[in-house]
Amino acid sequence: MDVLETLREAFQKRYGAPPETVCFAPGRVNLIGEHTDYNGGHVFPCALSLGTWCAARRRTDGTVRLATLNIPRSGVLRHPLGYRAKPGSRCWSRYPEGVVNAFRHAGFSIPTGMDLLFYGNIPSGSGLSSSASMEVVTGAVLRVLYDLHVSRVRLAQLGQYAENVYVGVQCGIMDQFASAMGRRGHAIYLDTATLRFEYAPLHLSDCQIVVCNSRVKHSLASSEYNLRRSQCETALAALRTVREDLPALGALTPEEFEAMSDAIPDPVCRKRARHAVYENARTKLALEALRADRLEDFGRLMNESHVSLRDDYAVSCPELDLLTELAWTTEGVVGSRMTGGGFGGCTVSIVKSRALERFQTELGRVYRERTGLEPEFYVVEPGDGVRRLV
Ligand code: GLA
């Protein structure tokens, strides 16, 4: 039985009536441009075919019921409309409830409660944006249920708002944007300063994009993430003492940055800013390389991105470093880096099709031997963004 049928049946069973709508929103993998999206820089993600489904129905009272097939034992949660989880709560429902609150905060009319049932096939904590896909799919069902005029870009922004305000992670727009705006066979080159974007066809000739899950859950991620963001803000404030009108780190070329970086007194903040600036430059070069079919250059930029995330930004971990180092020395690998927020999660690699099998078995074997962890591999099919299925 496919996911849609399973979800509809389960919905009927849990809530005693069929869903009015079912929507789907994908996760994402970022090819390059990491930790640039809250620095006014560029990102280059593509949407996955993995993601989160949500079946939904309006109620006549003000109750919101929520359940997920991923945690069957969690049963059906029941909260009043407008409910806000206590600070520090780890409950999964703070993502969809955050989105409901974000819509209401933005002035959208949500006059009744609702029944929601979720299912997702992105491994949680893998850095492939299971939370963003849950936020975006929640926005999509609200749009259908209450007939709201919300563009897909706005869906992404409301998802980000929910994550910032109700979940407490000061994330940028990349994940929700990719989930909302993805296009099959394409990556999205997005300028996060202006939200201008273009779709770049992923003609990788004889290569594939492979995601490798280290199986280390990025548990440190939210506190360290917020810390990185504030270090970048400190660096920006220091740079503004020499250039008052500097809008963001992403507005600087590496040369401009080098000429003024002494203005950042704290060496740690200086390193964080250096990553943000150089990573943005690499992302621009990566788009050019892809357009010109210079895949080797694209791969080299990916490798440099990893080194910078490891050394200047300090968001990698030994397992991600091991996976990338193994990939770099494997024949047929064009490039490899950690992807997403870091501290665990996945790497993304570009691998020649003929080397794919060996890549998986060899990397898998050595990684298992050295860490005792069983890595998981996914060959990525860049997919479409959020959509209504029913
Ligand atoms: C997480 C955040 C994104 C982005 C990445 C790092 O996935 O949600 O906004 O900052 O980390 O590039």
PDB file of N, CA, C and O in Angstrom, residues 292-357:
ATOM      1  N   ALA A 292      28.937  25.718 -16.656  1.00  0.00           N
ATOM      2  CA  ALA A 292      29.947  25.504 -17.694  1.00  0.00           C
ATOM      3  C   ALA A 292      30.347  24.032 -17.779  1.00  0.00           C
ATOM      4  O   ALA A 292      31.330  23.706 -18.452  1.00  0.00           O
ATOM      5  N   ASP A 293      29.615  23.185 -17.053  1.00  0.00           N
ATOM      6  CA  ASP A 293      29.927  21.750 -17.090  1.00  0.00           C
ATOM      7  C   ASP A 293      31.310  21.432 -16.545  1.00  0.00           C
ATOM      8  O   ASP A 293      31.933  20.467 -16.967  1.00  0.00           O
ATOM      9  N   ARG A 294      31.793  22.266 -15.646  1.00  0.00           N
ATOM     10  CA  ARG A 294      33.099  21.998 -15.035  1.00  0.00           C
ATOM     11  C   ARG A 294      32.859  21.334 -13.680  1.00  0.00           C
ATOM     12  O   ARG A 294      32.990  21.931 -12.621  1.00  0.00           O
ATOM     13  N   LEU A 295      32.479  20.067 -13.737  1.00  0.00           N
ATOM     14  CA  LEU A 295      32.085  19.356 -12.526  1.00  0.00           C
ATOM     15  C   LEU A 295      33.250  19.164 -11.561  1.00  0.00           C
ATOM     16  O   LEU A 295      33.067  19.143 -10.341  1.00  0.00           O
ATOM     17  N   GLU A 296      34.451  19.025 -12.133  1.00  0.00           N
ATOM     18  CA  GLU A 296      35.638  18.867 -11.267  1.00  0.00           C
ATOM     19  C   GLU A 296      35.794  20.093 -10.366  1.00  0.00           C
ATOM     20  O   GLU A 296      36.109  19.962  -9.185  1.00  0.00           O
ATOM     21  N   ASP A 297      35.554  21.274 -10.947  1.00  0.00           N
ATOM     22  CA  ASP A 297      35.658  22.502 -10.146  1.00  0.00           C
ATOM     23  C   ASP A 297      34.569  22.545  -9.078  1.00  0.00           C
ATOM     24  O   ASP A 297      34.808  22.946  -7.945  1.00  0.00           O
ATOM     25  N   PHE A 298      33.399  22.111  -9.473  1.00  0.00           N
ATOM     26  CA  PHE A 298      32.288  22.062  -8.512  1.00  0.00           C
ATOM     27  C   PHE A 298      32.689  21.185  -7.320  1.00  0.00           C
ATOM     28  O   PHE A 298      32.509  21.547  -6.157  1.00  0.00           O
ATOM     29  N   GLY A 299      33.254  20.032  -7.634  1.00  0.00           N
ATOM     30  CA  GLY A 299      33.666  19.091  -6.586  1.00  0.00           C
ATOM     31  C   GLY A 299      34.744  19.669  -5.682  1.00  0.00           C
ATOM     32  O   GLY A 299      34.692  19.534  -4.454  1.00  0.00           O
ATOM     33  N   ARG A 300      35.704  20.362  -6.294  1.00  0.00           N
ATOM     34  CA  ARG A 300      36.776  20.958  -5.496  1.00  0.00           C
ATOM     35  C   ARG A 300      36.199  22.002  -4.528  1.00  0.00           C
ATOM     36  O   ARG A 300      36.589  22.078  -3.362  1.00  0.00           O
ATOM     37  N   LEU A 301      35.228  22.780  -5.005  1.00  0.00           N
ATOM     38  CA  LEU A 301      34.596  23.784  -4.139  1.00  0.00           C
ATOM     39  C   LEU A 301      33.857  23.113  -2.984  1.00  0.00           C
ATOM     40  O   LEU A 301      33.854  23.610  -1.854  1.00  0.00           O
ATOM     41  N   MET A 302      33.235  21.975  -3.269  1.00  0.00           N
ATOM     42  CA  MET A 302      32.568  21.229  -2.191  1.00  0.00           C
ATOM     43  C   MET A 302      33.591  20.807  -1.130  1.00  0.00           C
ATOM     44  O   MET A 302      33.347  20.936   0.073  1.00  0.00           O
ATOM     45  N   ASN A 303      34.720  20.302  -1.581  1.00  0.00           N
ATOM     46  CA  ASN A 303      35.749  19.863  -0.625  1.00  0.00           C
ATOM     47  C   ASN A 303      36.237  21.037   0.221  1.00  0.00           C
ATOM     48  O   ASN A 303      36.393  20.922   1.440  1.00  0.00           O
ATOM     49  N   GLU A 304      36.448  22.173  -0.445  1.00  0.00           N
ATOM     50  CA  GLU A 304      36.916  23.357   0.295  1.00  0.00           C
ATOM     51  C   GLU A 304      35.858  23.819   1.300  1.00  0.00           C
ATOM     52  O   GLU A 304      36.180  24.275   2.391  1.00  0.00           O
ATOM     53  N   SER A 305      34.616  23.672   0.909  1.00  0.00           N
ATOM     54  CA  SER A 305      33.517  24.028   1.807  1.00  0.00           C
ATOM     55  C   SER A 305      33.597  23.191   3.084  1.00  0.00           C
ATOM     56  O   SER A 305      33.455  23.710   4.203  1.00  0.00           O
ATOM     57  N   HIS A 306      33.878  21.913   2.918  1.00  0.00           N
ATOM     58  CA  HIS A 306      33.955  21.062   4.119  1.00  0.00           C
ATOM     59  C   HIS A 306      35.087  21.510   5.040  1.00  0.00           C
ATOM     60  O   HIS A 306      34.915  21.616   6.260  1.00  0.00           O
ATOM     61  N   VAL A 307      36.236  21.772   4.449  1.00  0.00           N
ATOM     62  CA  VAL A 307      37.396  22.172   5.259  1.00  0.00           C
ATOM     63  C   VAL A 307      37.074  23.444   6.043  1.00  0.00           C
ATOM     64  O   VAL A 307      37.380  23.565   7.236  1.00  0.00           O
ATOM     65  N   SER A 308      36.404  24.365   5.387  1.00  0.00           N
ATOM     66  CA  SER A 308      36.059  25.622   6.036  1.00  0.00           C
ATOM     67  C   SER A 308      35.020  25.418   7.148  1.00  0.00           C
ATOM     68  O   SER A 308      35.109  26.015   8.227  1.00  0.00           O
ATOM     69  N   LEU A 309      34.068  24.537   6.906  1.00  0.00           N
ATOM     70  CA  LEU A 309      33.067  24.237   7.938  1.00  0.00           C
ATOM     71  C   LEU A 309      33.718  23.535   9.132  1.00  0.00           C
ATOM     72  O   LEU A 309      33.320  23.728  10.275  1.00  0.00           O
ATOM     73  N   ARG A 310      34.731  22.744   8.833  1.00  0.00           N
ATOM     74  CA  ARG A 310      35.432  21.995   9.884  1.00  0.00           C
ATOM     75  C   ARG A 310      36.335  22.934  10.690  1.00  0.00           C
ATOM     76  O   ARG A 310      36.286  22.955  11.907  1.00  0.00           O
ATOM     77  N   ASP A 311      37.134  23.732   9.984  1.00  0.00           N
ATOM     78  CA  ASP A 311      38.191  24.480  10.671  1.00  0.00           C
ATOM     79  C   ASP A 311      37.760  25.885  11.102  1.00  0.00           C
ATOM     80  O   ASP A 311      38.049  26.298  12.208  1.00  0.00           O
ATOM     81  N   ASP A 312      37.102  26.604  10.218  1.00  0.00           N
ATOM     82  CA  ASP A 312      36.734  27.982  10.567  1.00  0.00           C
ATOM     83  C   ASP A 312      35.390  28.053  11.277  1.00  0.00           C
ATOM     84  O   ASP A 312      35.199  28.860  12.172  1.00  0.00           O
ATOM     85  N   TYR A 313      34.462  27.214  10.856  1.00  0.00           N
ATOM     86  CA  TYR A 313      33.115  27.328  11.427  1.00  0.00           C
ATOM     87  C   TYR A 313      32.884  26.343  12.569  1.00  0.00           C
ATOM     88  O   TYR A 313      31.950  26.500  13.353  1.00  0.00           O
ATOM     89  N   ALA A 314      33.704  25.279  12.597  1.00  0.00           N
ATOM     90  CA  ALA A 314      33.660  24.291  13.690  1.00  0.00           C
ATOM     91  C   ALA A 314      32.265  23.711  13.906  1.00  0.00           C
ATOM     92  O   ALA A 314      31.750  23.690  15.022  1.00  0.00           O
ATOM     93  N   VAL A 315      31.656  23.263  12.811  1.00  0.00           N
ATOM     94  CA  VAL A 315      30.334  22.621  12.938  1.00  0.00           C
ATOM     95  C   VAL A 315      30.362  21.177  12.440  1.00  0.00           C
ATOM     96  O   VAL A 315      29.315  20.551  12.314  1.00  0.00           O
ATOM     97  N   SER A 316      31.564  20.659  12.144  1.00  0.00           N
ATOM     98  CA  SER A 316      31.621  19.258  11.725  1.00  0.00           C
ATOM     99  C   SER A 316      31.783  18.382  12.969  1.00  0.00           C
ATOM    100  O   SER A 316      31.649  18.863  14.095  1.00  0.00           O
ATOM    101  N   CYS A 317      32.030  17.122  12.790  1.00  0.00           N
ATOM    102  CA  CYS A 317      32.293  16.212  13.906  1.00  0.00           C
ATOM    103  C   CYS A 317      33.190  15.102  13.354  1.00  0.00           C
ATOM    104  O   CYS A 317      33.310  14.961  12.129  1.00  0.00           O
ATOM    105  N   PRO A 318      33.839  14.313  14.212  1.00  0.00           N
ATOM    106  CA  PRO A 318      34.799  13.319  13.710  1.00  0.00           C
ATOM    107  C   PRO A 318      34.185  12.372  12.682  1.00  0.00           C
ATOM    108  O   PRO A 318      34.843  12.008  11.700  1.00  0.00           O
ATOM    109  N   GLU A 319      32.940  12.007  12.866  1.00  0.00           N
ATOM    110  CA  GLU A 319      32.319  11.049  11.938  1.00  0.00           C
ATOM    111  C   GLU A 319      32.119  11.673  10.551  1.00  0.00           C
ATOM    112  O   GLU A 319      32.343  11.015   9.540  1.00  0.00           O
ATOM    113  N   LEU A 320      31.680  12.946  10.513  1.00  0.00           N
ATOM    114  CA  LEU A 320      31.514  13.606   9.212  1.00  0.00           C
ATOM    115  C   LEU A 320      32.874  13.815   8.548  1.00  0.00           C
ATOM    116  O   LEU A 320      33.008  13.673   7.333  1.00  0.00           O
ATOM    117  N   ASP A 321      33.879  14.132   9.361  1.00  0.00           N
ATOM    118  CA  ASP A 321      35.227  14.303   8.803  1.00  0.00           C
ATOM    119  C   ASP A 321      35.728  12.981   8.223  1.00  0.00           C
ATOM    120  O   ASP A 321      36.333  12.956   7.153  1.00  0.00           O
ATOM    121  N   LEU A 322      35.459  11.899   8.938  1.00  0.00           N
ATOM    122  CA  LEU A 322      35.899  10.592   8.445  1.00  0.00           C
ATOM    123  C   LEU A 322      35.216  10.271   7.114  1.00  0.00           C
ATOM    124  O   LEU A 322      35.873   9.869   6.146  1.00  0.00           O
ATOM    125  N   LEU A 323      33.919  10.470   7.059  1.00  0.00           N
ATOM    126  CA  LEU A 323      33.189  10.159   5.816  1.00  0.00           C
ATOM    127  C   LEU A 323      33.715  10.975   4.640  1.00  0.00           C
ATOM    128  O   LEU A 323      33.881  10.449   3.539  1.00  0.00           O
ATOM    129  N   THR A 324      33.967  12.261   4.875  1.00  0.00           N
ATOM    130  CA  THR A 324      34.439  13.080   3.743  1.00  0.00           C
ATOM    131  C   THR A 324      35.868  12.685   3.369  1.00  0.00           C
ATOM    132  O   THR A 324      36.187  12.572   2.183  1.00  0.00           O
ATOM    133  N   GLU A 325      36.723  12.466   4.371  1.00  0.00           N
ATOM    134  CA  GLU A 325      38.108  12.095   4.039  1.00  0.00           C
ATOM    135  C   GLU A 325      38.156  10.782   3.277  1.00  0.00           C
ATOM    136  O   GLU A 325      38.926  10.626   2.319  1.00  0.00           O
ATOM    137  N   LEU A 326      37.310   9.849   3.673  1.00  0.00           N
ATOM    138  CA  LEU A 326      37.261   8.575   2.932  1.00  0.00           C
ATOM    139  C   LEU A 326      36.790   8.830   1.497  1.00  0.00           C
ATOM    140  O   LEU A 326      37.325   8.270   0.541  1.00  0.00           O
ATOM    141  N   ALA A 327      35.791   9.683   1.365  1.00  0.00           N
ATOM    142  CA  ALA A 327      35.255   9.967   0.026  1.00  0.00           C
ATOM    143  C   ALA A 327      36.328  10.618  -0.850  1.00  0.00           C
ATOM    144  O   ALA A 327      36.497  10.259  -2.022  1.00  0.00           O
ATOM    145  N   TRP A 328      37.070  11.582  -0.271  1.00  0.00           N
ATOM    146  CA  TRP A 328      38.070  12.311  -1.065  1.00  0.00           C
ATOM    147  C   TRP A 328      39.106  11.373  -1.667  1.00  0.00           C
ATOM    148  O   TRP A 328      39.695  11.675  -2.698  1.00  0.00           O
ATOM    149  N   THR A 329      39.370  10.255  -0.978  1.00  0.00           N
ATOM    150  CA  THR A 329      40.417   9.364  -1.483  1.00  0.00           C
ATOM    151  C   THR A 329      39.834   8.172  -2.236  1.00  0.00           C
ATOM    152  O   THR A 329      40.553   7.231  -2.565  1.00  0.00           O
ATOM    153  N   THR A 330      38.526   8.204  -2.479  1.00  0.00           N
ATOM    154  CA  THR A 330      37.914   7.103  -3.219  1.00  0.00           C
ATOM    155  C   THR A 330      37.862   7.450  -4.706  1.00  0.00           C
ATOM    156  O   THR A 330      37.444   8.565  -5.072  1.00  0.00           O
ATOM    157  N   GLU A 331      38.273   6.548  -5.515  1.00  0.00           N
ATOM    158  CA  GLU A 331      38.292   6.764  -6.968  1.00  0.00           C
ATOM    159  C   GLU A 331      36.858   7.014  -7.464  1.00  0.00           C
ATOM    160  O   GLU A 331      35.927   6.335  -7.026  1.00  0.00           O
ATOM    161  N   GLY A 332      36.703   8.006  -8.316  1.00  0.00           N
ATOM    162  CA  GLY A 332      35.383   8.279  -8.879  1.00  0.00           C
ATOM    163  C   GLY A 332      34.551   9.273  -8.079  1.00  0.00           C
ATOM    164  O   GLY A 332      33.414   9.565  -8.448  1.00  0.00           O
ATOM    165  N   VAL A 333      35.111   9.797  -6.989  1.00  0.00           N
ATOM    166  CA  VAL A 333      34.379  10.807  -6.214  1.00  0.00           C
ATOM    167  C   VAL A 333      34.836  12.198  -6.673  1.00  0.00           C
ATOM    168  O   VAL A 333      36.021  12.519  -6.634  1.00  0.00           O
ATOM    169  N   VAL A 334      33.878  13.006  -7.100  1.00  0.00           N
ATOM    170  CA  VAL A 334      34.190  14.328  -7.642  1.00  0.00           C
ATOM    171  C   VAL A 334      34.309  15.361  -6.519  1.00  0.00           C
ATOM    172  O   VAL A 334      35.106  16.290  -6.579  1.00  0.00           O
ATOM    173  N   GLY A 335      33.510  15.193  -5.477  1.00  0.00           N
ATOM    174  CA  GLY A 335      33.556  16.119  -4.348  1.00  0.00           C
ATOM    175  C   GLY A 335      32.699  15.586  -3.209  1.00  0.00           C
ATOM    176  O   GLY A 335      31.776  14.792  -3.444  1.00  0.00           O
ATOM    177  N   SER A 336      33.017  16.028  -1.993  1.00  0.00           N
ATOM    178  CA  SER A 336      32.263  15.538  -0.840  1.00  0.00           C
ATOM    179  C   SER A 336      32.390  16.507   0.317  1.00  0.00           C
ATOM    180  O   SER A 336      33.459  17.061   0.557  1.00  0.00           O
ATOM    181  N   ARG A 337      31.299  16.717   1.018  1.00  0.00           N
ATOM    182  CA  ARG A 337      31.294  17.643   2.163  1.00  0.00           C
ATOM    183  C   ARG A 337      30.158  17.293   3.110  1.00  0.00           C
ATOM    184  O   ARG A 337      29.246  16.570   2.738  1.00  0.00           O
ATOM    185  N   MET A 338      30.260  17.819   4.334  1.00  0.00           N
ATOM    186  CA  MET A 338      29.097  17.707   5.219  1.00  0.00           C
ATOM    187  C   MET A 338      28.007  18.611   4.661  1.00  0.00           C
ATOM    188  O   MET A 338      28.282  19.575   3.958  1.00  0.00           O
ATOM    189  N   THR A 339      26.763  18.311   4.974  1.00  0.00           N
ATOM    190  CA  THR A 339      25.662  19.140   4.480  1.00  0.00           C
ATOM    191  C   THR A 339      24.696  19.425   5.626  1.00  0.00           C
ATOM    192  O   THR A 339      24.552  18.611   6.536  1.00  0.00           O
ATOM    193  N   GLY A 340      24.073  20.606   5.585  1.00  0.00           N
ATOM    194  CA  GLY A 340      23.125  20.971   6.636  1.00  0.00           C
ATOM    195  C   GLY A 340      23.837  21.668   7.792  1.00  0.00           C
ATOM    196  O   GLY A 340      24.987  22.086   7.673  1.00  0.00           O
ATOM    197  N   GLY A 341      23.150  21.741   8.913  1.00  0.00           N
ATOM    198  CA  GLY A 341      23.633  22.502  10.057  1.00  0.00           C
ATOM    199  C   GLY A 341      24.913  21.946  10.665  1.00  0.00           C
ATOM    200  O   GLY A 341      25.726  22.677  11.206  1.00  0.00           O
ATOM    201  N   GLY A 342      25.096  20.626  10.634  1.00  0.00           N
ATOM    202  CA  GLY A 342      26.325  20.015  11.142  1.00  0.00           C
ATOM    203  C   GLY A 342      26.155  19.313  12.474  1.00  0.00           C
ATOM    204  O   GLY A 342      25.030  19.026  12.893  1.00  0.00           O
ATOM    205  N   PHE A 343      27.286  18.987  13.121  1.00  0.00           N
ATOM    206  CA  PHE A 343      27.316  18.242  14.384  1.00  0.00           C
ATOM    207  C   PHE A 343      26.715  16.852  14.257  1.00  0.00           C
ATOM    208  O   PHE A 343      26.127  16.320  15.197  1.00  0.00           O
ATOM    209  N   GLY A 344      26.824  16.265  13.084  1.00  0.00           N
ATOM    210  CA  GLY A 344      26.189  14.977  12.815  1.00  0.00           C
ATOM    211  C   GLY A 344      25.359  15.132  11.558  1.00  0.00           C
ATOM    212  O   GLY A 344      25.499  16.128  10.835  1.00  0.00           O
ATOM    213  N   GLY A 345      24.527  14.156  11.284  1.00  0.00           N
ATOM    214  CA  GLY A 345      23.736  14.235  10.065  1.00  0.00           C
ATOM    215  C   GLY A 345      24.502  13.642   8.892  1.00  0.00           C
ATOM    216  O   GLY A 345      25.184  12.631   9.037  1.00  0.00           O
ATOM    217  N   CYS A 346      24.429  14.323   7.744  1.00  0.00           N
ATOM    218  CA  CYS A 346      24.856  13.675   6.495  1.00  0.00           C
ATOM    219  C   CYS A 346      26.004  14.394   5.805  1.00  0.00           C
ATOM    220  O   CYS A 346      26.242  15.572   6.020  1.00  0.00           O
ATOM    221  N   THR A 347      26.653  13.639   4.913  1.00  0.00           N
ATOM    222  CA  THR A 347      27.528  14.253   3.916  1.00  0.00           C
ATOM    223  C   THR A 347      26.804  14.177   2.572  1.00  0.00           C
ATOM    224  O   THR A 347      25.898  13.365   2.389  1.00  0.00           O
ATOM    225  N   VAL A 348      27.242  15.041   1.647  1.00  0.00           N
ATOM    226  CA  VAL A 348      26.744  14.944   0.275  1.00  0.00           C
ATOM    227  C   VAL A 348      27.966  14.821  -0.626  1.00  0.00           C
ATOM    228  O   VAL A 348      28.965  15.507  -0.430  1.00  0.00           O
ATOM    229  N   SER A 349      27.877  13.896  -1.576  1.00  0.00           N
ATOM    230  CA  SER A 349      29.012  13.654  -2.472  1.00  0.00           C
ATOM    231  C   SER A 349      28.516  13.583  -3.905  1.00  0.00           C
ATOM    232  O   SER A 349      27.381  13.189  -4.156  1.00  0.00           O
ATOM    233  N   ILE A 350      29.401  13.967  -4.813  1.00  0.00           N
ATOM    234  CA  ILE A 350      29.115  13.743  -6.231  1.00  0.00           C
ATOM    235  C   ILE A 350      30.029  12.610  -6.682  1.00  0.00           C
ATOM    236  O   ILE A 350      31.254  12.670  -6.484  1.00  0.00           O
ATOM    237  N   VAL A 351      29.414  11.563  -7.196  1.00  0.00           N
ATOM    238  CA  VAL A 351      30.138  10.318  -7.444  1.00  0.00           C
ATOM    239  C   VAL A 351      29.850   9.851  -8.867  1.00  0.00           C
ATOM    240  O   VAL A 351      28.693   9.879  -9.313  1.00  0.00           O
ATOM    241  N   LYS A 352      30.877   9.429  -9.574  1.00  0.00           N
ATOM    242  CA  LYS A 352      30.676   8.853 -10.921  1.00  0.00           C
ATOM    243  C   LYS A 352      29.803   7.603 -10.796  1.00  0.00           C
ATOM    244  O   LYS A 352      30.021   6.791  -9.886  1.00  0.00           O
ATOM    245  N   SER A 353      28.851   7.465 -11.712  1.00  0.00           N
ATOM    246  CA  SER A 353      27.907   6.343 -11.616  1.00  0.00           C
ATOM    247  C   SER A 353      28.633   5.008 -11.543  1.00  0.00           C
ATOM    248  O   SER A 353      28.260   4.129 -10.769  1.00  0.00           O
ATOM    249  N   ARG A 354      29.703   4.878 -12.334  1.00  0.00           N
ATOM    250  CA  ARG A 354      30.389   3.586 -12.360  1.00  0.00           C
ATOM    251  C   ARG A 354      31.073   3.267 -11.025  1.00  0.00           C
ATOM    252  O   ARG A 354      31.356   2.113 -10.727  1.00  0.00           O
ATOM    253  N   ALA A 355      31.330   4.308 -10.209  1.00  0.00           N
ATOM    254  CA  ALA A 355      32.036   4.083  -8.944  1.00  0.00           C
ATOM    255  C   ALA A 355      31.074   3.980  -7.754  1.00  0.00           C
ATOM    256  O   ALA A 355      31.492   3.784  -6.621  1.00  0.00           O
ATOM    257  N   LEU A 356      29.786   4.111  -8.065  1.00  0.00           N
ATOM    258  CA  LEU A 356      28.783   4.223  -7.003  1.00  0.00           C
ATOM    259  C   LEU A 356      28.774   3.035  -6.042  1.00  0.00           C
ATOM    260  O   LEU A 356      28.740   3.192  -4.829  1.00  0.00           O
ATOM    261  N   GLU A 357      28.827   1.857  -6.643  1.00  0.00           N
ATOM    262  CA  GLU A 357      28.706   0.672  -5.801  1.00  0.00           C
ATOM    263  C   GLU A 357      29.905   0.536  -4.869  1.00  0.00           C
ATOM    264  O   GLU A 357      29.755   0.290  -3.675  1.00  0.00           O
TER     265      GLU A 357
END
